[in-house]
Coordinates of C-alpha atoms in Angstrom, one line a residue:
M28 CA 0.0 0.0 0.0
D29 CA 1.3 3.5 -0.8
N30 CA 2.2 5.3 2.4
K31 CA 0.6 8.4 1.0
D32 CA -2.8 6.7 1.3
N33 CA -2.3 6.6 5.0
M34 CA -1.0 10.0 5.7
N35 CA -4.2 11.5 6.9
K36 CA -5.3 8.3 8.8
K37 CA -5.1 7.9 12.5
A38 CA -4.3 4.6 14.1
L39 CA -4.8 3.5 17.7
V40 CA -2.2 0.9 18.6
A41 CA -3.0 -1.5 21.5
M42 CA 0.3 -2.0 23.3
S43 CA 0.8 -4.7 26.0
G44 CA 4.4 -3.8 26.7
G45 CA 5.6 -6.8 24.8
V46 CA 7.8 -6.9 21.7
D47 CA 5.0 -7.8 19.2
S48 CA 2.8 -4.8 19.9
S49 CA 5.8 -2.5 20.0
V50 CA 7.0 -3.6 16.6
A51 CA 3.4 -3.3 15.3
A52 CA 3.4 0.3 16.5
Y53 CA 6.7 1.0 14.6
L54 CA 5.4 -0.6 11.4
T55 CA 2.2 1.4 11.6
K56 CA 4.1 4.6 11.9
I57 CA 6.4 3.9 8.9
M58 CA 3.3 2.9 6.9
G59 CA 2.4 6.6 7.2
Y60 CA -0.3 6.5 9.9
D61 CA -0.7 9.1 12.6
S62 CA -0.2 6.6 15.4
T63 CA -1.0 6.7 19.1
G64 CA -0.1 4.0 21.5
I65 CA -2.4 2.9 24.3
T66 CA -2.3 0.3 27.0
L67 CA -5.6 -1.1 28.4
K68 CA -5.6 -1.3 32.2
L69 CA -7.6 -4.4 32.7
F70 CA -7.2 -5.1 36.5
D71 CA -5.3 -4.1 39.5
N72 CA -2.9 -6.8 40.8
E73 CA -4.5 -6.6 44.2
D74 CA -7.8 -7.6 42.6
I75 CA -6.3 -10.9 41.5
G76 CA -4.3 -11.6 44.7
E77 CA -0.9 -10.5 43.2
K78 CA 1.3 -8.1 45.0
K79 CA 4.3 -8.2 42.6
E80 CA 4.2 -6.4 39.3
K81 CA 4.7 -9.4 37.1
T82 CA 1.5 -9.8 35.1
C83 CA 0.4 -8.6 31.7
C84 CA -0.6 -4.9 31.9
S85 CA 1.3 -4.4 35.1
L86 CA 3.2 -1.1 35.9
D87 CA 6.3 -2.7 34.3
D88 CA 4.5 -3.4 31.1
I89 CA 3.1 0.2 31.1
D90 CA 6.6 1.6 31.5
D91 CA 7.9 -0.6 28.7
A92 CA 5.1 0.5 26.3
R93 CA 5.5 4.2 27.3
N94 CA 9.3 3.9 26.7
V95 CA 8.7 2.4 23.2
C96 CA 6.3 5.2 22.3
L97 CA 8.7 7.8 23.5
K98 CA 11.4 6.3 21.3
L99 CA 9.1 6.2 18.3
G100 CA 7.9 9.7 18.9
I101 CA 4.2 8.9 19.2
P102 CA 1.7 9.8 22.0
Y103 CA 0.9 7.3 24.6
Y104 CA -2.1 6.9 27.0
V105 CA -3.5 4.3 29.4
Y106 CA -7.2 3.5 29.2
N107 CA -9.1 2.1 32.1
F108 CA -11.2 -0.9 31.0
K109 CA -11.3 -2.7 34.4
D110 CA -15.0 -2.7 34.7
S111 CA -15.6 -4.1 31.2
F112 CA -12.8 -6.7 31.7
K113 CA -14.3 -7.9 35.0
E114 CA -17.8 -8.2 33.5
N115 CA -16.9 -9.8 30.1
V116 CA -13.8 -11.8 30.9
I117 CA -13.2 -12.6 34.6
N118 CA -16.9 -13.2 35.4
R119 CA -17.4 -15.3 32.3
F120 CA -14.3 -17.3 33.2
I121 CA -15.6 -18.0 36.7
N122 CA -19.1 -18.7 35.5
A123 CA -17.9 -21.2 33.0
Y124 CA -15.9 -23.3 35.6
E125 CA -18.8 -23.1 38.1
N126 CA -21.1 -24.5 35.3
G127 CA -18.8 -27.3 34.3
T128 CA -17.5 -25.9 31.1
T129 CA -13.9 -25.0 30.0
P130 CA -13.6 -21.3 29.1
N131 CA -11.2 -19.5 26.7
P132 CA -10.7 -16.1 28.3
C133 CA -8.3 -14.9 25.5
I134 CA -11.1 -15.2 23.0
D135 CA -13.5 -13.4 25.3
C136 CA -10.9 -10.6 25.8
N137 CA -10.4 -10.2 22.0
R138 CA -14.1 -10.3 21.4
Y139 CA -15.5 -8.1 24.1
I140 CA -12.5 -5.8 25.0
K141 CA -9.7 -5.5 22.4
F142 CA -12.0 -5.2 19.5
E143 CA -15.6 -4.4 20.6
K144 CA -14.9 -1.9 23.3
L145 CA -11.6 -0.6 21.9
I146 CA -12.9 -0.1 18.4
R147 CA -15.9 1.8 19.8
R148 CA -13.5 4.0 21.8
A149 CA -11.4 4.6 18.7
E150 CA -14.4 5.7 16.7
E151 CA -15.4 8.1 19.5
L152 CA -11.9 9.6 19.2
D153 CA -12.0 9.8 15.4
F154 CA -9.3 7.1 14.8
D155 CA -9.6 5.2 11.5
C156 CA -8.4 1.8 12.8
V157 CA -7.1 -0.2 15.8
V158 CA -3.8 -2.0 15.5
T159 CA -2.7 -5.1 17.5
G160 CA 0.4 -7.3 17.5
H161 CA -1.6 -10.5 16.6
Y162 CA 0.0 -12.9 14.1
S163 CA -2.8 -13.2 11.5
I164 CA -3.7 -11.5 8.1
I165 CA -6.8 -9.5 7.2
E166 CA -7.7 -9.3 3.5
Y167 CA -10.5 -7.5 1.7
D168 CA -12.1 -9.7 -1.1
R169 CA -13.8 -7.5 -3.7
Q170 CA -15.7 -10.4 -5.3
S171 CA -17.5 -11.3 -2.1
D172 CA -17.3 -7.8 -0.6
R173 CA -16.1 -9.4 2.7
Y174 CA -13.1 -8.9 4.9
L175 CA -11.3 -12.3 5.4
L176 CA -9.0 -13.6 8.1
K177 CA -6.0 -15.7 7.2
K178 CA -3.4 -17.7 9.1
S179 CA -0.1 -15.9 9.8
A180 CA 2.9 -16.4 7.6
D181 CA 4.7 -17.7 10.7
I182 CA 2.5 -20.7 11.3
T183 CA 4.2 -21.4 14.7
K184 CA 2.8 -18.1 16.0
D185 CA -0.5 -18.1 14.2
Q186 CA -3.3 -16.6 16.3
S187 CA -6.2 -16.9 13.9
Y188 CA -7.9 -19.3 16.3
V189 CA -8.4 -16.6 19.0
L190 CA -9.6 -14.1 16.4
Y191 CA -12.4 -16.1 14.8
S192 CA -15.1 -14.0 16.5
L193 CA -14.2 -10.7 14.7
T194 CA -17.1 -9.3 12.9
Q195 CA -17.0 -7.7 9.4
K196 CA -17.0 -4.3 10.9
Q197 CA -14.2 -5.1 13.4
L198 CA -12.1 -6.7 10.6
S199 CA -12.6 -3.6 8.5
K200 CA -11.3 -1.4 11.4
T201 CA -8.4 -3.6 12.3
L202 CA -4.8 -3.5 11.2
L203 CA -2.4 -6.5 11.9
P204 CA 1.0 -5.5 10.7
L205 CA 2.8 -8.7 11.9
G206 CA 0.7 -11.2 9.9
T207 CA 3.2 -11.5 7.1
M208 CA 6.3 -11.6 9.4
T209 CA 8.1 -14.2 11.4
K210 CA 8.6 -13.9 15.1
N211 CA 12.4 -13.9 14.5
R212 CA 12.1 -11.0 12.2
V213 CA 10.0 -9.1 14.7
R214 CA 12.7 -9.5 17.4
E215 CA 15.3 -8.4 14.9
I216 CA 13.5 -5.2 14.1
A217 CA 13.1 -4.5 17.9
E218 CA 16.9 -5.1 18.3
E219 CA 17.7 -2.8 15.4
L220 CA 15.5 -0.1 16.9
G221 CA 17.0 -0.6 20.4
L222 CA 13.6 -1.2 22.0
V223 CA 13.7 -1.9 25.7
N224 CA 11.6 -5.1 25.3
A225 CA 13.4 -6.6 22.3
H226 CA 14.3 -9.8 24.3
K227 CA 11.2 -9.8 26.6
H228 CA 9.7 -13.2 27.1
D229 CA 6.3 -13.8 25.6
S230 CA 3.4 -14.1 28.1
Q231 CA 2.2 -17.7 28.4
D232 CA -0.4 -17.6 31.2
I233 CA -3.9 -16.3 31.5
C234 CA -3.0 -12.7 32.4
F235 CA -5.2 -12.6 35.5
V236 CA -4.0 -16.0 36.7
P237 CA -0.3 -15.6 36.5
D238 CA 0.7 -18.6 38.5
G239 CA -1.7 -20.9 36.5
D240 CA -3.7 -22.0 39.6
Y241 CA -7.1 -21.0 38.3
A242 CA -9.0 -22.8 41.1
K243 CA -7.1 -20.8 43.8
F244 CA -7.8 -17.6 41.8
I245 CA -11.6 -18.4 41.6
E246 CA -11.8 -19.1 45.4
Q247 CA -9.9 -16.0 46.3
Y248 CA -11.8 -13.8 43.8
T249 CA -15.3 -15.1 44.8
G250 CA -14.7 -15.8 48.4
K251 CA -16.4 -19.1 47.9
T252 CA -15.3 -22.6 48.7
Y253 CA -16.3 -25.5 46.4
P254 CA -17.2 -28.7 48.3
C255 CA -15.5 -32.0 47.9
G256 CA -17.4 -34.8 46.2
D257 CA -17.0 -38.3 44.6
F258 CA -14.9 -39.4 41.7
V259 CA -17.0 -42.1 40.0
D260 CA -16.5 -44.2 36.9
T261 CA -19.0 -44.4 34.1
H262 CA -20.9 -47.1 35.9
G263 CA -21.3 -45.0 39.0
N264 CA -18.7 -46.8 41.2
V265 CA -17.0 -44.5 43.7
L266 CA -13.3 -44.2 43.1
G267 CA -12.3 -41.5 45.6
T268 CA -12.9 -37.9 46.7
H269 CA -12.4 -34.8 44.5
K270 CA -11.4 -31.5 46.0
G271 CA -14.0 -29.3 44.4
I272 CA -15.6 -29.5 40.9
I273 CA -13.9 -26.3 39.5
R274 CA -10.5 -28.0 39.8
Y275 CA -11.0 -30.4 36.9
T276 CA -11.2 -30.2 33.1
V277 CA -12.3 -32.7 30.5
G278 CA -9.4 -34.9 29.5
Q279 CA -7.3 -34.3 32.7
R280 CA -5.3 -37.2 34.0
K281 CA -2.6 -35.6 36.2
G282 CA -3.5 -34.1 39.6
L283 CA -6.4 -36.3 40.4
G284 CA -4.8 -37.6 43.6
L285 CA -6.0 -41.1 43.1
A286 CA -4.2 -44.5 43.2
L287 CA -5.8 -46.3 40.3
P288 CA -4.9 -49.6 38.7
H289 CA -4.7 -47.9 35.3
P290 CA -4.8 -44.3 34.0
M291 CA -8.2 -42.7 34.1
Y292 CA -9.3 -39.3 32.7
V293 CA -12.0 -36.7 33.4
K294 CA -14.9 -37.4 31.1
E295 CA -17.5 -35.0 32.4
K296 CA -18.7 -33.2 35.5
D297 CA -22.1 -33.9 37.2
L298 CA -22.8 -30.5 38.8
Y299 CA -26.2 -31.5 40.2
N300 CA -24.7 -34.4 42.2
N301 CA -21.2 -32.8 42.6
K302 CA -19.5 -35.8 41.0
V303 CA -16.5 -35.9 38.6
I304 CA -16.9 -38.8 36.2
L305 CA -13.7 -40.6 35.1
C306 CA -13.2 -42.9 32.1
N307 CA -10.6 -44.8 30.1
N308 CA -8.7 -42.9 27.4
S309 CA -10.7 -44.6 24.6
E310 CA -14.0 -43.2 26.1
L311 CA -12.8 -39.6 25.6
F312 CA -13.2 -39.8 21.8
S313 CA -16.2 -38.5 19.9
K314 CA -16.9 -37.8 16.2
E315 CA -19.2 -34.9 16.4
L316 CA -20.0 -31.7 18.2
Y317 CA -22.5 -28.8 18.1
A318 CA -21.5 -25.2 18.6
T319 CA -23.5 -22.1 19.3
D320 CA -22.9 -18.3 19.5
I321 CA -21.3 -18.6 16.1
N322 CA -19.5 -16.0 14.0
L323 CA -18.9 -16.5 10.3
I324 CA -16.2 -14.6 8.4
Y325 CA -15.7 -16.2 5.0
Y326 CA -19.5 -16.6 4.3
E327 CA -22.5 -14.8 5.6
K328 CA -24.2 -18.2 6.0
I329 CA -23.2 -21.8 5.4
E330 CA -25.9 -22.7 2.9
K331 CA -25.0 -26.4 2.5
P332 CA -22.7 -28.9 4.2
L333 CA -19.1 -28.1 3.6
R334 CA -15.9 -30.2 3.8
L335 CA -13.6 -28.1 6.0
K336 CA -10.9 -28.5 8.7
A337 CA -11.8 -27.9 12.3
R338 CA -9.7 -27.1 15.4
V339 CA -11.1 -27.6 18.9
R340 CA -8.1 -26.3 20.9
Y341 CA -5.7 -23.5 20.4
N342 CA -2.6 -25.7 20.0
Q343 CA -4.3 -28.7 18.3
P344 CA -3.9 -29.5 14.6
E345 CA -7.0 -29.0 12.4
K346 CA -8.9 -32.2 11.4
D347 CA -11.1 -33.0 8.4
A348 CA -14.8 -32.6 9.0
I349 CA -18.2 -32.0 7.4
V350 CA -19.7 -28.8 8.7
E351 CA -23.4 -27.8 8.5
Q352 CA -25.2 -24.7 9.8
I353 CA -28.5 -26.0 11.2
D354 CA -29.9 -22.6 12.2
E355 CA -28.9 -19.0 12.6
N356 CA -26.7 -19.7 15.6
T357 CA -25.8 -23.3 15.5
L358 CA -23.2 -25.4 13.7
H359 CA -23.0 -29.2 13.5
V360 CA -19.5 -30.6 13.0
V361 CA -18.9 -34.3 12.1
F362 CA -15.2 -35.3 12.0
D363 CA -13.8 -38.0 9.7
E364 CA -12.0 -39.5 12.7
P365 CA -13.0 -39.4 16.4
Q366 CA -11.4 -36.5 18.4
R367 CA -10.2 -36.6 21.9
A368 CA -11.6 -34.7 24.8
I369 CA -13.9 -32.2 23.0
S370 CA -14.7 -29.8 25.8
K371 CA -17.9 -27.7 26.3
G372 CA -17.1 -24.0 26.4
Q373 CA -14.0 -24.2 24.2
A374 CA -14.1 -22.8 20.7
V375 CA -14.3 -24.8 17.5
V376 CA -12.7 -22.8 14.6
L377 CA -13.2 -23.8 11.0
Y378 CA -10.7 -23.4 8.2
D379 CA -10.7 -23.7 4.4
G380 CA -7.0 -23.8 3.6
E381 CA -5.4 -20.7 5.0
Y382 CA -8.7 -18.9 5.6
V383 CA -10.8 -18.8 8.7
V384 CA -14.4 -19.7 7.8
G385 CA -15.7 -19.0 11.3
G386 CA -16.4 -20.7 14.6
G387 CA -18.4 -21.0 17.7
T388 CA -18.6 -22.2 21.3
I389 CA -18.8 -25.9 21.8
L390 CA -22.0 -27.1 23.4

């Protein structure tokens, strides 16, 4: 794109303090945009039981983002989105575990905060687009008059799975400068620029559960205790005592605290009777799923059954499947081969080659 086309356009760059969003800010500036960096303040560390500044969006991250913007010569602000984050991400996360499903808070954060709320704020402030450091590609297809989402050029960093919920409007207002780059090249650019975070480690954990102990976080955050109950097999035989139903996810084997004659896995959770049902590995496999709360990108509607590839976890390979849209908000996915531990509450994301067709929440 000719940089002159962007000279009068204003870009709002979401900056986490990490290397990806910092290089995205630099690339946006050299593309000719009038760029402004912002960090979203999503929670206070005291809110999540953390005293040290070691989580995403901490004071250290804000300092890093501010230093990068100072070096790039662009304005920098911090926006307070704590109330929205609590309502749309933390509360959804807790509610999912309390209701026996497995949430994906990164998808909720992208859906309700980084794109819905942030794009709305950008429009109020007369910005033309929002920029993030996600590794994916947005294209406009004239023939279909639709914005499309593609996998990143660096397939090891591809984040299209967590972006499947972007609407046509959100895609049209979003710029992803890193989609055609490798992570190594991004770090090289940061080194060349002398950015303070060129070698900063990538954040791996859920930002508001930095130690990974989500059950402890839920108990601290809600002030609740979740009672012990029975581990049972699929025939109802009691195998032992669990430590609270929120502590277990479908497919889990480790951390059950049971001495069993052979490995067993969490198959499902019986909330009404406060039981965790265990099974053999072979009983975790199923060939089909239904998904609701769907968002389609490649098509407005799936008019007939399609042969696509489907992914039911962020780090899982896609698998061949037949996909049918059975009503306005429900997909039926039938896999060629049975899939292990399909979990309620997780996302199923559909692909046609490099393109994201859409996705939904597994029922």
